[in-house]
Amino acid sequence: MAQKELLSHIDTQRIPKHVAIIMDGNGRWAKKQGFLRIFGHRQGVDTVRNVVETAAELGVKYLTLYAFSTENWNRPRTEVNALMQLLVDSIKKETPRLMQNGIRMETIGNMEQLPAGCNQTLRETVEATKDNDRMTLILALSYSGRWDIIEAVRKIAARVQSGNLEPENIGEEDLNAALNTAKYPNPDLLIRTSGEQRISNFLLWEIAYSEIHFTQVLWPDFSTEDFYKAIIDYQSRERRFGKTGEQIRQVI
Ligand code: FPP
């Protein structure tokens, strides 16, 4: 279906507020054409730009991208270095466009593990875009869901140890508040490209009620049409949050 026709199937009143994406398949895309893996990542940056702008145009308010996981540090040194360089170059190059499009950039993850120069570039763009409010782009870098939960548990344990919190009073809101994602609503929709049907240690706590859309398309090939299809799929689901269908339809 053509882009325009797909767009006409999207209900603009029910756009997911927060979309999270596991961008997978760059390596396989490159291999298929006989290129080195890094070419797949480079091509993946073009997809990032297009998805960021498409999401903002649709009215998505938060877009979280899994750009580098805690486990990705175990890749060959050359690939890690190339990815870090690509990240720095892309962020520097794209900052004016983020400004033009009213997009704020923020990060989640263990930023201290990133090379100092990379961290510095990220901090500069976070600062430069902090007053933009059309959409917030959240880059997950050196991030994993379990890492964040452990960090949060440490913060809560310190509150207990200092006598500011009783163990029996610990609730969901304490964990929510201690996570890197504390400021953001939970994702409504999680997309994973490349045909893998796993969560791979992404927002483990936050996706408890997210709709999940898996697509076979490799990340460098993920188009505006594919993003529209994910939104249409999301809008076809009935989100019940543990209630019955009848209870939900009464509210609607
Ligand atoms: C997964 O493909 C992709 C990554 C680990 C990196 C994603 C990074 C980018 C798209 C570029 C930089 C990002 C920004 C935000 C500018 P894979 O290598 O696991 O692919 P494979 O499963 O086919 O090997």
Coordinates of C-alpha atoms and ligand atoms in Angstrom, one line a residue:
M1 CA 0.0 0.0 0.0
A2 CA 1.3 3.5 -0.9
Q3 CA 2.5 5.8 1.8
K4 CA -0.5 8.2 1.5
E5 CA -3.1 5.4 1.6
L6 CA -1.4 3.9 4.7
L7 CA -1.4 7.4 6.4
S8 CA -5.2 7.6 5.7
H9 CA -5.6 4.4 7.9
I10 CA -4.0 6.1 10.9
D11 CA -6.3 7.5 13.5
T12 CA -4.6 10.8 14.5
Q13 CA -6.5 10.9 17.8
R14 CA -4.8 7.6 18.9
I15 CA -1.2 8.1 18.2
P16 CA 1.0 6.2 20.8
K17 CA 2.5 8.8 23.1
H18 CA 5.8 6.8 23.5
V19 CA 7.3 4.5 20.9
A20 CA 10.4 2.5 21.7
I21 CA 12.4 0.7 19.0
I22 CA 15.0 -2.1 19.0
M23 CA 16.8 -1.3 15.8
D24 CA 18.1 -4.6 14.6
G25 CA 19.5 -6.1 11.4
N26 CA 22.2 -3.6 10.4
G27 CA 24.9 -6.3 10.2
R28 CA 22.8 -8.7 8.2
W29 CA 21.7 -6.0 5.8
A30 CA 25.4 -5.2 5.1
K31 CA 26.4 -8.9 4.8
K32 CA 23.6 -9.5 2.3
Q33 CA 25.2 -6.9 -0.1
G34 CA 28.7 -8.1 0.6
F35 CA 29.6 -5.0 2.7
L36 CA 31.4 -4.7 6.1
R37 CA 29.0 -4.5 9.1
I38 CA 29.7 -0.9 9.7
F39 CA 28.1 0.1 6.3
G40 CA 24.9 -1.4 7.8
H41 CA 25.2 0.9 10.8
R42 CA 25.9 3.9 8.5
Q43 CA 22.8 3.1 6.5
G44 CA 20.9 2.7 9.8
V45 CA 21.6 6.3 10.6
D46 CA 19.5 7.4 7.6
T47 CA 16.7 5.3 8.9
V48 CA 17.1 6.9 12.4
R49 CA 16.7 10.4 10.8
N50 CA 13.6 9.3 8.8
V51 CA 11.9 7.6 11.7
V52 CA 12.6 10.5 14.1
E53 CA 11.1 13.0 11.7
T54 CA 8.1 10.7 10.8
A55 CA 7.4 10.1 14.5
A56 CA 7.4 13.8 15.3
E57 CA 5.1 14.6 12.3
L58 CA 2.6 12.0 13.5
G59 CA 2.6 13.5 17.0
V60 CA 4.5 10.9 19.0
K61 CA 5.9 12.7 22.1
Y62 CA 8.6 10.3 23.1
L63 CA 10.8 8.1 20.9
T64 CA 13.3 5.8 22.6
L65 CA 15.9 4.1 20.4
Y66 CA 18.1 1.2 21.6
A67 CA 21.4 2.4 20.0
F68 CA 23.9 0.5 22.1
S69 CA 23.3 -2.1 24.7
T70 CA 25.4 -3.1 27.7
E71 CA 26.0 -6.4 25.9
N72 CA 27.2 -4.6 22.7
W73 CA 30.5 -3.9 24.5
N74 CA 31.3 -7.5 23.9
R75 CA 31.5 -7.0 20.1
P76 CA 34.9 -6.9 18.3
R77 CA 36.8 -3.8 19.4
T78 CA 36.9 -2.5 15.8
E79 CA 33.1 -2.5 15.5
V80 CA 32.6 -0.9 19.0
N81 CA 35.1 1.9 18.0
A82 CA 33.4 2.4 14.6
L83 CA 30.0 2.6 16.2
M84 CA 31.1 5.2 18.8
Q85 CA 32.7 7.3 16.0
L86 CA 29.5 7.0 13.9
L87 CA 27.5 8.1 16.9
V88 CA 29.6 11.2 17.5
D89 CA 29.7 12.1 13.8
S90 CA 25.9 11.6 13.4
I91 CA 24.9 13.5 16.5
K92 CA 27.1 16.5 15.6
K93 CA 25.8 16.5 12.0
E94 CA 22.2 16.1 13.0
T95 CA 21.9 18.6 15.8
P96 CA 20.9 21.5 13.5
R97 CA 18.1 19.3 12.1
L98 CA 16.9 18.4 15.6
M99 CA 16.7 22.1 16.3
Q100 CA 14.8 22.8 13.1
N101 CA 12.3 20.0 14.0
G102 CA 11.8 21.0 17.6
I103 CA 13.3 17.8 18.9
R104 CA 14.8 17.5 22.4
M105 CA 17.5 14.7 22.7
E106 CA 18.1 12.9 26.0
T107 CA 20.0 9.8 26.9
I108 CA 19.5 6.8 29.2
G109 CA 22.2 4.3 30.2
N110 CA 25.6 4.1 31.8
M111 CA 27.1 7.1 30.1
E112 CA 30.3 7.0 32.1
Q113 CA 31.3 3.9 30.1
L114 CA 31.3 5.8 26.8
P115 CA 34.5 7.3 25.5
A116 CA 35.0 10.8 26.9
G117 CA 34.7 12.6 23.5
C118 CA 31.4 10.7 22.8
N119 CA 30.0 11.7 26.1
Q120 CA 31.0 15.3 25.6
T121 CA 29.2 15.5 22.2
L122 CA 26.1 13.9 23.6
R123 CA 26.1 16.4 26.5
E124 CA 26.4 19.3 24.1
T125 CA 23.5 18.2 22.0
V126 CA 21.3 17.4 25.1
E127 CA 22.1 20.9 26.3
A128 CA 21.5 22.6 22.9
T129 CA 18.1 20.9 22.4
K130 CA 16.8 21.0 26.0
D131 CA 14.1 23.7 25.3
N132 CA 12.6 21.9 22.2
D133 CA 9.3 20.4 23.0
R134 CA 7.7 18.9 19.9
M135 CA 9.1 15.4 20.7
T136 CA 11.8 13.9 23.0
L137 CA 14.2 11.5 21.4
I138 CA 15.7 9.3 24.0
L139 CA 18.9 7.4 23.0
A140 CA 19.6 4.3 25.1
L141 CA 23.4 4.0 25.2
S142 CA 25.4 1.5 27.2
Y143 CA 21.9 0.6 28.5
S144 CA 20.2 -2.6 29.6
G145 CA 17.0 -3.0 31.5
R146 CA 18.6 -5.2 34.2
W147 CA 21.4 -2.7 34.7
D148 CA 18.9 0.1 35.3
I149 CA 16.8 -2.1 37.7
I150 CA 20.0 -2.9 39.7
E151 CA 20.9 0.8 39.9
A152 CA 17.4 1.6 41.0
V153 CA 17.5 -1.1 43.7
R154 CA 20.8 0.3 45.0
K155 CA 19.2 3.8 45.3
I156 CA 16.2 2.4 47.2
A157 CA 18.4 0.3 49.4
A158 CA 20.4 3.5 50.3
R159 CA 17.1 5.2 51.3
V160 CA 16.2 2.2 53.5
Q161 CA 19.7 2.2 55.1
S162 CA 19.5 5.9 55.9
G163 CA 16.2 5.3 57.6
N164 CA 14.1 7.3 55.1
L165 CA 12.1 4.4 53.8
E166 CA 10.6 1.3 55.5
P167 CA 11.0 -1.9 53.4
E168 CA 7.2 -2.6 53.7
N169 CA 6.4 0.8 52.2
I170 CA 8.4 0.2 49.0
G171 CA 6.0 0.5 46.0
E172 CA 6.0 0.6 42.3
E173 CA 6.3 4.4 42.4
D174 CA 9.7 4.1 44.3
L175 CA 11.1 1.9 41.5
N176 CA 9.6 4.1 38.8
A177 CA 11.2 7.2 40.3
A178 CA 14.6 5.5 40.7
L179 CA 15.0 4.4 37.1
N180 CA 16.7 6.3 34.3
T181 CA 13.3 6.5 32.6
A182 CA 11.6 8.2 35.6
K183 CA 10.7 11.3 33.6
Y184 CA 9.0 9.4 30.8
P185 CA 5.6 7.7 30.4
N186 CA 5.9 3.9 29.7
P187 CA 6.1 3.0 26.0
D188 CA 2.7 2.3 24.4
L189 CA 4.4 0.6 21.5
L190 CA 7.6 -1.4 21.2
I191 CA 8.9 -2.2 17.7
R192 CA 11.7 -4.7 16.8
T193 CA 13.0 -5.0 13.3
S194 CA 14.8 -7.9 11.6
G195 CA 12.5 -10.8 12.5
E196 CA 14.0 -11.6 16.0
Q197 CA 11.2 -11.9 18.6
R198 CA 13.1 -11.0 21.8
I199 CA 13.3 -8.1 24.2
S200 CA 17.1 -8.4 24.6
N201 CA 17.2 -6.6 28.0
F202 CA 15.5 -3.4 26.7
L203 CA 13.1 -1.5 28.9
L204 CA 12.2 -4.6 31.0
W205 CA 10.2 -2.8 33.8
E206 CA 8.6 -0.2 31.5
I207 CA 7.1 -2.5 28.8
A208 CA 4.9 -4.4 31.2
Y209 CA 1.8 -3.2 29.2
S210 CA 3.3 -2.2 25.9
E211 CA 2.0 -3.5 22.6
I212 CA 4.8 -5.2 20.7
H213 CA 5.2 -5.1 16.9
F214 CA 7.7 -7.4 15.3
T215 CA 8.7 -6.9 11.6
Q216 CA 10.9 -8.9 9.3
V217 CA 12.3 -5.7 7.8
L218 CA 16.0 -5.1 8.5
W219 CA 16.6 -1.7 10.2
P220 CA 18.4 0.0 7.2
D221 CA 15.3 -0.9 5.1
F222 CA 12.7 0.2 7.7
S223 CA 10.8 2.9 5.8
T224 CA 8.1 5.5 6.5
E225 CA 5.6 2.9 5.3
D226 CA 6.9 0.3 7.8
F227 CA 6.6 2.8 10.6
Y228 CA 3.0 3.6 9.5
K229 CA 2.2 -0.1 9.5
A230 CA 3.5 -0.5 13.0
I231 CA 1.2 2.4 14.2
I232 CA -1.8 0.8 12.3
D233 CA -1.1 -2.5 14.0
Y234 CA -0.9 -0.8 17.4
Q235 CA -4.2 0.9 16.7
S236 CA -5.9 -2.4 15.8
R237 CA -5.1 -3.8 19.3
E238 CA -7.4 -3.5 22.3
R239 CA -5.4 -2.4 25.3
R240 CA -7.0 -3.9 28.4
F241 CA -4.4 -3.4 31.2
G242 CA -5.7 -6.5 32.9
K243 CA -9.4 -5.5 32.6
T244 CA -12.1 -7.3 30.6
G245 CA -13.0 -6.2 27.0
E246 CA -16.4 -5.2 28.3
Q247 CA -15.0 -2.8 30.9
I248 CA -12.8 -1.1 28.3
R249 CA -15.6 -0.7 25.8
Q250 CA -17.8 0.9 28.4
V251 CA -15.1 3.6 28.9
I252 CA -14.7 4.1 25.1
Ligands
FPP1 C1 21.7 -3.6 15.6 O1 22.1 -4.2 14.4 C2 22.1 -2.2 15.7 C3 23.0 -1.7 16.6 C4 23.6 -2.5 17.6 C5 23.4 -0.3 16.5 C6 22.4 0.7 16.1 C7 23.1 1.9 15.7 C8 22.7 2.7 14.7 C9 21.5 2.5 13.9 C10 23.6 3.9 14.3 C11 23.8 5.0 15.3 C12 22.6 5.5 16.0 C13 22.2 6.8 16.2 C14 21.1 7.0 17.2 C15 22.7 7.9 15.4 P1 23.1 -5.5 14.5 O2 24.5 -5.0 14.3 O3 22.8 -6.3 15.7 O4 22.6 -6.3 13.2 P2 22.6 -7.9 13.1 O5 21.7 -8.5 14.1 O6 22.1 -8.1 11.7 O7 24.1 -8.3 13.2

